[in-house]
mmCIF file of C-alpha atoms in Angstrom:
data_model
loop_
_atom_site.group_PDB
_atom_site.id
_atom_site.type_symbol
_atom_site.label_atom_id
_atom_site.label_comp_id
_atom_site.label_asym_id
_atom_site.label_seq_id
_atom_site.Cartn_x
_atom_site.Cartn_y
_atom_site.Cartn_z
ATOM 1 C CA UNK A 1 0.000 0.000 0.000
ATOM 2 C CA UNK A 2 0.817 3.427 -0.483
ATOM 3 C CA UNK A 3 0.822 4.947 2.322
ATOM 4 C CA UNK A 4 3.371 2.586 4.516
ATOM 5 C CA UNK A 5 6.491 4.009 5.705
ATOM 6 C CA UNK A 6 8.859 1.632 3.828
ATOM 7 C CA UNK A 7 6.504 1.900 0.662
ATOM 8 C CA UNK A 8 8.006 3.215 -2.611
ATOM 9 C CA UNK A 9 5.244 6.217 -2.565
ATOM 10 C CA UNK A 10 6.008 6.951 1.150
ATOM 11 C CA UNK A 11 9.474 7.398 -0.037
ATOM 12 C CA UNK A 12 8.861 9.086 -2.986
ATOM 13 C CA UNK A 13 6.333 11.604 -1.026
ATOM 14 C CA UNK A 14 8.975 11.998 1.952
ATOM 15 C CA UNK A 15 11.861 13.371 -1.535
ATOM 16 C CA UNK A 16 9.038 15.811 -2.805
ATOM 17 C CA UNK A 17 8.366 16.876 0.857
ATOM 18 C CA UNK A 18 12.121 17.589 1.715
ATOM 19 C CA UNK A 19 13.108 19.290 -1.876
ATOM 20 C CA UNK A 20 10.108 21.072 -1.380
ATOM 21 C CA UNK A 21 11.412 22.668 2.081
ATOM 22 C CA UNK A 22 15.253 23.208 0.443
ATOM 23 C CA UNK A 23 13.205 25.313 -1.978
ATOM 24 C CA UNK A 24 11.535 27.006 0.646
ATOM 25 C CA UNK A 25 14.752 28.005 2.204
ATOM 26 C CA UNK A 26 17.013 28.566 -0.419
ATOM 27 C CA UNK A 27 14.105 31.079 -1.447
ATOM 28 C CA UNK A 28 14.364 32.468 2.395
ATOM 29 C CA UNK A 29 17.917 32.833 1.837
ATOM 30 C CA UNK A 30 17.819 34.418 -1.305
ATOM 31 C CA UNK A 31 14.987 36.853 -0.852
ATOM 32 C CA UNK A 32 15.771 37.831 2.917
ATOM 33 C CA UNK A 33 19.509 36.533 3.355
ATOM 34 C CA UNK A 34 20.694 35.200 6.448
ATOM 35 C CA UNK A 35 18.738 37.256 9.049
ATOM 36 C CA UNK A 36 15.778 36.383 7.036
ATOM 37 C CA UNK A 37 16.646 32.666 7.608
ATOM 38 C CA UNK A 38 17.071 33.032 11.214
ATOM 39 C CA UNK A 39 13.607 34.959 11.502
ATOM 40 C CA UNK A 40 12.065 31.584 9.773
ATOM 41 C CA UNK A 41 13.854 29.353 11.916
ATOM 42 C CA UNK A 42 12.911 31.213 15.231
ATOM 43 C CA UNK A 43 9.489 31.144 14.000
ATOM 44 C CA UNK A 44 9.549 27.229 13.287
ATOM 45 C CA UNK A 45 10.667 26.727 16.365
ATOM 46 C CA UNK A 46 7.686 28.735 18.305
ATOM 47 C CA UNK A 47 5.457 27.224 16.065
ATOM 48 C CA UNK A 48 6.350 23.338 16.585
ATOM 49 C CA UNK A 49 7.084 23.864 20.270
ATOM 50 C CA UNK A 50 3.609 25.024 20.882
ATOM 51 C CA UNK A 51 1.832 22.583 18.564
ATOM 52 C CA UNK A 52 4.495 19.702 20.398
ATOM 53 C CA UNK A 53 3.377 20.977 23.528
ATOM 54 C CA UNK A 54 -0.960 21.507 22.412
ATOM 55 C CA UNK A 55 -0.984 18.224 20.077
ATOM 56 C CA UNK A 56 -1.597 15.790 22.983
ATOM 57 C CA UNK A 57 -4.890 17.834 24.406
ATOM 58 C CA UNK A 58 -5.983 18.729 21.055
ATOM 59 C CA UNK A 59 -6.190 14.645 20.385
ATOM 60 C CA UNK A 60 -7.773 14.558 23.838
ATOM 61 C CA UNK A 61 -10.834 17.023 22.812
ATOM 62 C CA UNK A 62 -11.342 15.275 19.619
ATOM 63 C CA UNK A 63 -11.693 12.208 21.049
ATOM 64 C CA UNK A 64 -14.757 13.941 23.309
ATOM 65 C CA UNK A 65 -16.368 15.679 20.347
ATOM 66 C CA UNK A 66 -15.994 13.100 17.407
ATOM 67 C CA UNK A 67 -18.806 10.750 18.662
ATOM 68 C CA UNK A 68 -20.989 13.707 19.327
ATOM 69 C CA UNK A 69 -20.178 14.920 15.937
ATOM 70 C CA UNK A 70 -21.042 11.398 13.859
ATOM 71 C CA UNK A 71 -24.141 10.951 16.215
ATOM 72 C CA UNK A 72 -25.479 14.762 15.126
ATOM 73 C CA UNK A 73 -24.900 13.285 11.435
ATOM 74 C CA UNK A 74 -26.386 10.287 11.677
ATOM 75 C CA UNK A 75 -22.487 8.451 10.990
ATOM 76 C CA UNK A 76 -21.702 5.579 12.566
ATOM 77 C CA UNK A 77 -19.664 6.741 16.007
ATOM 78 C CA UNK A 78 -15.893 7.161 15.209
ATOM 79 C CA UNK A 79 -13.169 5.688 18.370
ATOM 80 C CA UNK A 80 -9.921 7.047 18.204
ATOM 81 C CA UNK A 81 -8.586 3.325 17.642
ATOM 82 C CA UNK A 82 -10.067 3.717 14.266
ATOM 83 C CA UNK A 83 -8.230 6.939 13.541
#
């Protein structure tokens, strides 16, 4: 299947997914030079500590809501084992 870690599209979607971030910061580099490069990687950095530190309690609220969610739409109940 495609979408198994050791699967030639997994691979093939993990070289399009890093060229596509060398692009993004060559491009940094070249618009903004190096201070430009630093602002981006500061940024990062805030950004994927806080969604690090928020991922765990977001999964925890979605858990509560989903079933409430697929019983308001008539869908069968979704568990987070299925996710």
């Amino acid at each position: 299947r495609g979408n198994e870690p050791d699967s030639p599209a997994w691979e093939a979607a993990v070289e399009r997914a890093n060229a596509a971030r060398d692009a993004l910061l060559m491009e940094i580099c070249r618009t903004y030079g190096e201070a430009g490069l630093d602002a981006f990687a500061e940024a990062a950095e805030a950004f994927f500590g806080d969604v690090t530190y928020m991922e765990p309690r977001l999964v925890a609220m979605y858990d509560e809501v989903l079933p409430r969610l697929d019983r308001a739409l008539g869908a069968p109940a979704t568990t987070a084992a299925a996710r």
